[in-house]
XYZ file of C-alpha atoms in Angstrom:
75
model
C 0.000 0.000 0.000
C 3.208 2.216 0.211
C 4.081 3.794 -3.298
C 6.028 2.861 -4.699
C 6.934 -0.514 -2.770
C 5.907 -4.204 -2.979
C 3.623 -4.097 -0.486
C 0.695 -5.886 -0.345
C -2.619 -5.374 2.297
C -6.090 -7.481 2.826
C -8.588 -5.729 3.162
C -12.358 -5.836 2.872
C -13.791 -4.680 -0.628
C -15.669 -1.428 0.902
C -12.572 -0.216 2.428
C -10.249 -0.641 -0.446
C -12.473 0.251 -3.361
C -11.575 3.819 -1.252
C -7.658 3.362 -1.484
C -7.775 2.938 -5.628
C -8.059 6.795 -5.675
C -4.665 7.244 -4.953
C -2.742 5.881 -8.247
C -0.463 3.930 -8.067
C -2.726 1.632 -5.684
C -4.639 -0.848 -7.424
C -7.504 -3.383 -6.147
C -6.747 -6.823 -7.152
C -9.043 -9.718 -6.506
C -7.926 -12.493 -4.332
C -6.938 -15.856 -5.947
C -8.543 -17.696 -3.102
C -11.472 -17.506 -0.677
C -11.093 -15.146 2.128
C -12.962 -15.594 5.876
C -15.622 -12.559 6.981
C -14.476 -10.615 9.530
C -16.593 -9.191 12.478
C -16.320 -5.210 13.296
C -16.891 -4.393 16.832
C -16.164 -1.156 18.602
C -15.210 -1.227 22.086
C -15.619 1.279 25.161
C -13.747 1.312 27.955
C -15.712 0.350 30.999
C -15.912 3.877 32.258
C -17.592 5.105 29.448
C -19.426 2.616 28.251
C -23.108 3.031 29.642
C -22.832 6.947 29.393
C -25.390 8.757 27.413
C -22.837 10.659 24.879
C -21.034 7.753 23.976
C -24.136 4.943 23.478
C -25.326 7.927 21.074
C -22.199 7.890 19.340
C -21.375 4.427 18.919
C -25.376 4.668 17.198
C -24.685 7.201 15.069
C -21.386 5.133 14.008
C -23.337 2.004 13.631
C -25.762 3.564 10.964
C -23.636 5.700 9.184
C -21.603 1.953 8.324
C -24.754 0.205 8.128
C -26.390 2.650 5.602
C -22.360 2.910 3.714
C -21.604 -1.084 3.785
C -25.264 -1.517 2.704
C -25.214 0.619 -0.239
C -21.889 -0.776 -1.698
C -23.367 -4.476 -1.080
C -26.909 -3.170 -3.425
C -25.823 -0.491 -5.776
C -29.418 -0.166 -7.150
């Protein structure tokens, strides 16, 4: 991912479809079948159960939701 270099990064589809608009990156589709992966967002205990932050970690949620979902259906 480091221009110019021979690096090469995994990543899921929705996040590097956003990397290709920085030539010289390019997307290149796996040879072979890669696992799901989860996404979780964590708190510290502290903070966890507070108003502000259950209201941000909402807001979060949907704005990925509403992105990952409109990638996945493009109609």
């Amino acid at each position: 991912m480091f221009a110019p270099s021979t690096r090469v990064v995994i990543l899921p589809r929705v996040f590097a479809r956003h990397f290709t608009t920085f030539p010289p990156l390019r997307l290149v589709e796996s040879a072979f079948e890669l696992p799901t992966i989860d996404i979780n967002m964590v708190w510290h205990e502290r903070s966890h159960r507070l108003g502000m932050h259950a209201w941000l970690r909402g807001v979060i949620r949907d704005v990925v939701e509403r992105q990952v979902s409109a990638r996945l259906d493009p109609h």
